Coordinates of C-alpha atoms in Angstrom, one line a residue:
M1310 CA -49.7 -19.1 -6.6
R1311 CA -49.4 -16.7 -4.7
I1312 CA -46.9 -17.8 -2.2
E1313 CA -44.8 -19.0 -5.7
A1314 CA -45.7 -15.4 -7.3
S1315 CA -44.4 -13.9 -3.8
I1316 CA -41.2 -15.9 -3.7
L1317 CA -40.3 -14.7 -7.2
I1318 CA -40.7 -11.4 -6.3
V1319 CA -38.4 -11.8 -3.5
C1320 CA -35.9 -13.6 -5.4
L1321 CA -36.2 -11.2 -7.9
L1322 CA -35.6 -8.3 -5.4
L1323 CA -32.4 -10.3 -3.7
L1324 CA -31.1 -10.8 -7.4
S1325 CA -31.4 -6.7 -8.2
A1326 CA -29.8 -6.0 -4.8
G1327 CA -26.9 -8.1 -5.1
L1328 CA -26.0 -6.9 -8.7
Q1329 CA -26.8 -3.3 -7.3
A1330 CA -24.0 -3.9 -5.0
Q1331 CA -21.4 -5.3 -7.5
K1332 CA -21.7 -2.0 -9.6
L1333 CA -18.5 0.5 -10.0
P1334 CA -19.3 3.5 -8.5
S1335 CA -18.9 6.6 -10.8
K1336 CA -15.7 8.4 -11.1
E1337 CA -17.2 11.4 -8.9
E1338 CA -18.2 9.0 -6.0
V1339 CA -14.8 7.5 -6.0
L1340 CA -13.1 10.9 -6.0
E1341 CA -15.7 12.1 -3.6
K1342 CA -14.5 9.3 -0.5
M1343 CA -11.0 10.2 -1.5
E1344 CA -11.2 14.1 -0.9
L1345 CA -13.3 13.3 2.3
T1346 CA -11.1 11.0 4.1
N1347 CA -8.1 13.4 3.1
E1348 CA -9.9 16.4 3.5
Y1349 CA -10.0 14.6 7.6
L1350 CA -6.6 14.2 7.5
M1351 CA -5.5 17.9 6.4
K1352 CA -7.9 19.4 8.7
K1353 CA -6.7 17.1 11.8
W1354 CA -2.6 17.7 10.9
P1355 CA -2.7 22.0 9.6
D1356 CA 0.8 21.7 10.0
P1357 CA 2.5 18.7 7.8
G1358 CA 5.7 19.2 9.9
V1359 CA 4.7 18.9 13.5
N1360 CA 6.1 16.1 15.6
V1361 CA 3.5 13.1 15.8
I1362 CA 2.8 11.7 19.4
T1363 CA 1.2 8.5 20.1
N1364 CA 2.9 6.3 22.8
R1365 CA 6.1 8.9 22.2
E1366 CA 6.6 11.1 20.3
R1367 CA 8.5 11.2 16.5
P1368 CA 9.3 13.7 13.3
S1369 CA 6.6 13.5 11.0
N1370 CA 8.7 12.2 8.4
L1371 CA 8.2 8.6 9.9
W1372 CA 7.0 5.9 7.5
T1373 CA 3.5 6.0 8.4
R1374 CA 3.0 9.4 7.4
A1375 CA 5.5 8.8 4.2
V1376 CA 2.9 6.3 3.1
Y1377 CA 0.0 9.0 3.4
Y1378 CA 1.9 11.1 1.2
E1379 CA 2.0 8.4 -1.5
G1380 CA -1.8 8.3 -1.5
L1381 CA -2.1 12.3 -1.7
M1382 CA 0.5 12.5 -4.5
A1383 CA -1.7 9.5 -6.0
L1384 CA -5.2 11.9 -5.4
Y1385 CA -3.0 14.6 -7.1
G1386 CA -2.5 12.7 -10.2
I1387 CA -6.3 12.4 -10.6
K1388 CA -7.0 15.7 -9.4
P1389 CA -4.0 18.7 -9.2
E1390 CA -5.6 20.5 -6.4
P1391 CA -2.5 23.2 -5.8
E1392 CA -3.3 23.0 -2.0
Y1393 CA -2.7 18.8 -2.2
K1394 CA 0.7 19.6 -3.8
Q1395 CA 1.7 22.4 -1.4
Y1396 CA 0.7 20.4 1.5
A1397 CA 3.5 18.0 0.4
I1398 CA 6.1 20.9 -0.4
E1399 CA 5.6 21.9 3.3
W1400 CA 5.9 18.5 4.8
G1401 CA 9.4 18.1 2.7
E1402 CA 10.4 21.5 3.6
S1403 CA 9.8 21.2 7.3
H1404 CA 12.1 18.3 7.4
D1405 CA 15.0 20.1 5.3
W1406 CA 13.9 17.2 2.7
G1407 CA 15.7 15.1 5.2
L1408 CA 15.2 11.3 6.5
R1409 CA 14.4 10.5 9.7
N1410 CA 17.7 9.2 11.8
G1411 CA 19.9 11.6 9.0
Y1412 CA 20.9 10.5 5.7
K1413 CA 23.3 7.9 6.9
T1414 CA 20.3 5.3 7.9
R1415 CA 19.9 2.2 5.5
H1416 CA 16.4 1.4 7.1
A1417 CA 13.9 1.4 4.5
D1418 CA 11.1 2.5 7.4
N1419 CA 13.5 6.1 7.1
H1420 CA 13.4 6.0 3.5
C1421 CA 10.0 6.0 2.5
A1422 CA 9.7 9.7 2.7
G1423 CA 11.6 10.1 -0.4
Q1424 CA 9.0 8.8 -2.9
T1425 CA 7.1 12.1 -2.0
Y1426 CA 10.3 13.8 -2.3
L1427 CA 11.6 12.7 -5.1
D1428 CA 7.7 13.0 -6.9
L1429 CA 8.1 16.6 -5.9
Y1430 CA 11.8 16.5 -7.4
K1431 CA 10.4 15.4 -11.0
M1432 CA 8.0 18.3 -10.8
D1433 CA 10.3 20.8 -10.0
P1434 CA 13.9 19.8 -9.8
Q1435 CA 15.5 21.7 -7.1
S1436 CA 18.4 20.2 -5.7
E1437 CA 17.8 19.9 -2.0
R1438 CA 14.6 18.0 -3.2
M1439 CA 16.5 14.9 -3.8
K1440 CA 19.7 15.5 -1.9
D1441 CA 19.5 13.4 1.2
I1442 CA 17.7 10.2 -0.1
K1443 CA 19.9 9.8 -2.9
A1444 CA 23.1 10.3 -0.4
S1445 CA 21.5 7.7 1.7
I1446 CA 21.2 5.7 -1.2
D1447 CA 24.6 6.1 -2.6
L1448 CA 25.9 5.2 0.7
M1449 CA 23.9 2.0 0.6
M1450 CA 25.0 1.1 -2.5
K1451 CA 29.0 1.7 -1.9
T1452 CA 29.1 -1.1 0.4
D1453 CA 28.6 -4.8 -0.7
K1454 CA 25.4 -5.4 2.1
I1455 CA 22.3 -6.6 0.4
D1456 CA 20.3 -8.2 3.4
D1457 CA 19.0 -4.7 4.8
W1458 CA 15.0 -5.8 3.8
D1459 CA 14.5 -8.9 6.2
W1460 CA 10.9 -7.8 6.9
I1461 CA 8.8 -7.8 3.7
D1462 CA 7.1 -4.4 4.6
A1463 CA 10.3 -2.6 3.4
L1464 CA 9.8 -3.9 -0.2
Q1465 CA 7.3 -0.9 -0.4
M1466 CA 9.0 1.7 2.0
A1467 CA 12.4 1.4 -0.4
M1468 CA 12.0 -0.5 -3.6
P1469 CA 10.3 2.5 -5.3
I1470 CA 13.0 4.9 -4.0
F1471 CA 15.8 2.6 -6.3
A1472 CA 13.5 2.6 -9.1
K1473 CA 12.6 6.4 -9.0
L1474 CA 16.4 7.1 -9.1
A1475 CA 17.2 4.8 -11.8
V1476 CA 15.0 6.9 -14.0
I1477 CA 15.8 10.3 -12.5
T1478 CA 19.5 9.8 -12.7
E1479 CA 19.5 7.5 -16.0
D1480 CA 21.6 5.2 -14.2
D1481 CA 20.3 1.5 -14.1
E1482 CA 22.7 0.6 -10.9
Y1483 CA 20.2 1.8 -8.6
S1484 CA 17.4 -0.3 -10.3
E1485 CA 20.0 -3.3 -10.6
R1486 CA 21.1 -3.1 -6.7
M1487 CA 17.3 -2.9 -5.6
Y1488 CA 16.8 -6.5 -7.5
E1489 CA 19.4 -7.9 -5.6
M1490 CA 17.9 -6.5 -2.4
Y1491 CA 14.5 -8.0 -3.5
R1492 CA 16.1 -11.5 -4.5
N1493 CA 17.9 -11.6 -0.8
T1494 CA 14.6 -10.8 0.6
K1495 CA 13.1 -13.1 -1.7
I1496 CA 15.1 -16.2 -2.0
T1497 CA 17.9 -15.9 0.4
Q1498 CA 15.9 -14.8 3.2
G1499 CA 13.2 -17.3 1.6
L1500 CA 10.1 -14.9 2.7
Y1501 CA 8.2 -15.7 -0.5
N1502 CA 6.4 -19.2 -0.5
K1503 CA 6.0 -19.9 -4.1
K1504 CA 3.6 -22.7 -3.7
D1505 CA 1.1 -20.6 -2.2
G1506 CA 2.0 -17.3 -3.6
L1507 CA 2.1 -15.3 -0.5
W1508 CA 5.0 -14.0 2.0
W1509 CA 5.5 -14.7 5.1
R1510 CA 6.3 -11.3 7.2
D1511 CA 9.7 -12.1 8.5
A1512 CA 11.9 -15.0 9.8
D1513 CA 9.8 -15.3 12.9
F1514 CA 7.1 -16.5 10.9
L1515 CA 9.1 -19.1 8.3
P1516 CA 7.9 -22.9 9.3
P1517 CA 7.6 -24.6 11.7
Y1518 CA 5.2 -21.4 12.9
K1519 CA 1.9 -21.9 12.5
E1520 CA -1.1 -20.0 13.2
P1521 CA -4.0 -21.9 15.6
N1522 CA -5.5 -23.7 12.8
G1523 CA -2.5 -24.9 11.8
E1524 CA -1.8 -23.0 8.7
D1525 CA 1.4 -20.8 7.4
C1526 CA 1.0 -17.2 8.7
Y1527 CA 0.6 -15.1 5.8
W1528 CA -0.2 -11.4 7.5
S1529 CA -2.9 -9.5 5.2
R1530 CA -1.1 -5.7 5.2
G1531 CA 2.3 -7.4 4.8
N1532 CA 1.7 -9.1 1.9
G1533 CA 0.0 -5.9 0.5
W1534 CA 2.9 -4.2 0.9
V1535 CA 4.3 -6.5 -1.5
V1536 CA 2.0 -6.1 -3.9
A1537 CA 2.2 -2.1 -3.5
A1538 CA 6.2 -2.2 -4.1
L1539 CA 5.7 -4.5 -7.4
V1540 CA 2.7 -2.4 -8.6
R1541 CA 5.0 0.8 -7.9
V1542 CA 8.0 -0.3 -9.4
M1543 CA 6.6 -2.1 -12.4
D1544 CA 5.1 1.3 -13.4
I1545 CA 8.1 3.3 -12.9
L1546 CA 10.3 1.5 -14.3
P1547 CA 10.5 0.9 -18.3
E1548 CA 9.3 -1.9 -19.8
D1549 CA 12.7 -3.4 -20.8
D1550 CA 14.0 -3.4 -17.7
P1551 CA 15.7 -6.9 -17.5
H1552 CA 14.2 -7.8 -14.5
Q1553 CA 10.4 -6.7 -15.1
K1554 CA 9.1 -10.2 -16.2
E1555 CA 9.9 -11.6 -12.8
Y1556 CA 8.4 -8.7 -10.6
L1557 CA 4.9 -9.5 -13.5
K1558 CA 5.5 -13.3 -12.5
T1559 CA 5.5 -13.1 -8.7
Y1560 CA 2.4 -10.2 -8.8
K1561 CA 0.4 -12.4 -11.0
E1562 CA 1.1 -15.4 -8.9
M1563 CA 0.3 -13.2 -5.8
M1564 CA -3.1 -11.7 -7.4
K1565 CA -4.1 -15.3 -8.1
A1566 CA -3.3 -16.2 -4.5
I1567 CA -5.2 -13.3 -3.0
L1568 CA -8.4 -13.6 -5.1
P1569 CA -10.1 -16.4 -4.0
L1570 CA -9.1 -15.4 -0.2
Q1571 CA -11.3 -11.9 -0.2
R1572 CA -14.3 -12.7 2.5
E1573 CA -18.2 -12.1 1.4
D1574 CA -18.4 -8.9 2.0
G1575 CA -15.6 -7.5 0.2
F1576 CA -12.7 -7.4 3.0
W1577 CA -9.7 -9.6 3.2
N1578 CA -9.3 -11.0 6.9
V1579 CA -5.6 -10.1 8.5
S1580 CA -5.1 -13.6 8.8
L1581 CA -5.1 -14.7 5.0
H1582 CA -5.0 -18.8 6.1
D1583 CA -6.4 -18.3 9.5
P1584 CA -9.8 -16.4 9.1
N1585 CA -10.9 -17.4 12.6
H1586 CA -7.3 -16.1 14.0
F1587 CA -8.8 -12.3 14.8
G1588 CA -11.4 -12.4 12.1
G1589 CA -13.0 -9.6 10.5
K1590 CA -13.0 -6.5 8.1
E1591 CA -9.6 -4.9 7.6
T1592 CA -8.9 -2.0 5.6
T1593 CA -5.6 -1.5 5.1
G1594 CA -4.6 -5.4 3.7
T1595 CA -8.1 -4.8 1.4
A1596 CA -7.0 -1.5 0.0
L1597 CA -3.9 -2.7 -1.2
F1598 CA -5.1 -5.7 -2.7
V1599 CA -7.9 -4.1 -4.6
Y1600 CA -5.2 -1.7 -5.5
G1601 CA -3.1 -4.3 -7.4
M1602 CA -6.1 -6.1 -8.8
A1603 CA -7.1 -2.4 -10.4
W1604 CA -3.6 -1.5 -11.5
G1605 CA -3.7 -5.1 -13.5
V1606 CA -6.9 -4.2 -15.2
N1607 CA -6.0 -0.8 -16.0
N1608 CA -2.6 -1.9 -17.5
G1609 CA -4.3 -5.0 -19.3
I1610 CA -3.0 -7.6 -17.1
L1611 CA -5.2 -8.7 -15.3
K1612 CA -8.7 -10.4 -16.6
E1613 CA -11.6 -7.6 -16.2
K1614 CA -14.1 -10.5 -16.4
K1615 CA -12.2 -12.4 -13.3
Y1616 CA -10.9 -9.9 -11.2
M1617 CA -13.6 -7.1 -11.4
P1618 CA -16.4 -8.6 -9.1
A1619 CA -13.4 -8.4 -6.5
I1620 CA -12.4 -5.0 -7.4
V1621 CA -16.2 -3.8 -7.2
K1622 CA -17.2 -5.6 -4.0
G1623 CA -13.5 -4.6 -2.1
W1624 CA -14.0 -1.0 -3.2
N1625 CA -17.9 -0.7 -2.1
A1626 CA -17.1 -2.4 1.1
M1627 CA -14.5 0.3 2.4
A1628 CA -16.5 2.8 0.8
E1629 CA -19.5 2.0 2.4
Q1630 CA -18.6 0.6 5.3
A1631 CA -15.2 1.6 6.7
V1632 CA -15.8 5.7 5.6
H1633 CA -17.1 7.9 8.5
E1634 CA -19.2 10.5 7.3
N1635 CA -16.4 13.1 8.8
G1636 CA -13.8 11.2 6.7
F1637 CA -12.7 8.9 9.8
L1638 CA -11.5 6.1 8.0
G1639 CA -12.6 2.6 10.2
Y1640 CA -11.4 -1.1 10.3
V1641 CA -7.8 0.1 10.1
Q1642 CA -5.4 -2.3 12.0
G1643 CA -2.5 -0.5 14.3
T1644 CA 1.1 -0.8 13.0
G1645 CA 2.7 -4.2 13.9
K1646 CA 3.3 -7.5 11.8
E1647 CA 0.8 -10.2 12.7
P1648 CA -2.9 -10.9 13.0
K1649 CA -3.3 -10.0 16.8
D1650 CA -1.3 -6.5 16.5
G1651 CA -3.4 -3.4 16.6
Q1652 CA -6.3 -5.3 18.0
P1653 CA -9.3 -4.9 18.1
V1654 CA -10.0 -4.0 14.8
T1655 CA -13.6 -2.2 14.2
Y1656 CA -15.5 0.5 12.8
T1657 CA -14.5 3.2 15.6
S1658 CA -11.5 2.1 16.8
K1659 CA -8.6 4.3 16.3
P1660 CA -5.2 3.2 15.3
D1661 CA -2.1 4.2 16.8
F1662 CA -1.4 6.3 13.5
E1663 CA -4.5 7.4 11.9
D1664 CA -2.3 8.4 8.2
Y1665 CA -1.0 5.0 6.4
G1666 CA -4.5 3.6 6.1
L1667 CA -5.4 7.0 4.6
G1668 CA -2.6 6.5 2.0
C1669 CA -3.5 3.1 1.3
F1670 CA -7.2 4.0 0.8
L1671 CA -6.0 6.8 -1.8
L1672 CA -3.6 4.7 -3.7
V1673 CA -6.5 2.4 -4.1
G1674 CA -8.9 4.9 -5.2
S1675 CA -6.7 6.6 -7.4
E1676 CA -6.4 3.2 -9.5
V1677 CA -10.4 2.8 -9.1
Y1678 CA -10.9 5.8 -10.3
K1679 CA -9.1 5.3 -13.7
L1680 CA -11.2 1.8 -14.5
K1681 CA -13.7 2.1 -17.5

């Protein structure tokens, strides 16, 4: 009887621990993690305009830093600290509100900074804040070329800009061109596999390319970028936009596909269909997936009962296992395009750029914070 009672007690303790692990943290706890990680970067880069040096020197309006500012603006949205806004303004001013490689660029990575420029323009409509990004997109729209986005990361980097311009200027030609380019990436270039509800990163990974286990290569962060693109665009455009239904349909297909691929520890692997190909915890893809799920629950699109456990498990995994005491973010895969890039990915490994991982983390934190 004593043995049976002991077993029962152990089982109850394990069950209690499991239930505790699934608890959604308080808003204060979520915000605390966001502030801690953000403070780490702001202290490391007190001058937001200084060039970024890794394997070579780059201006700080490159895409990695632009993604960070997407996250910072999301943090500002839930806690409007003046220093956050000022840090973003100083970044824009340091580049004269310009784009990497000039306004004649067509490259989505170079456009990404425009997302924050346009956010700041909406707060204070000074013409210089949107002049270059609008001029760049306007030049693209004067041509018939719509196949620029030949890698799926580009959707997150550029689609929200077209959507923001459509709303700011009240000109749906921007959102229509965005849709044409999106459809070209999805259908003409064939990077979306409707059967699996996931995207190949670019043409290099289309069949017959296979992972070591014989499955298609679906890169975690790449699919995360698409999730973010769809969420941000649907959030920006009015509900009566003629293409909202298609964006929503693809988003739901992706959420359905991604949900069962979550690891037991709450993270997702870098290779979604081959967990043994550089398998392990990875923060950026995880953050973007949880961001998409939390946004869906917050907007009444995804069923809370079905997706909340994954959201809670994913956020807790990042907050408890990836965030260091000083705010450094672990398990961030470095830049690249596939599972083998930026390896090894560990708790203490430093990616080549530390900024975009934080941007992803702040985006997901902003949606988890809004959960009831």
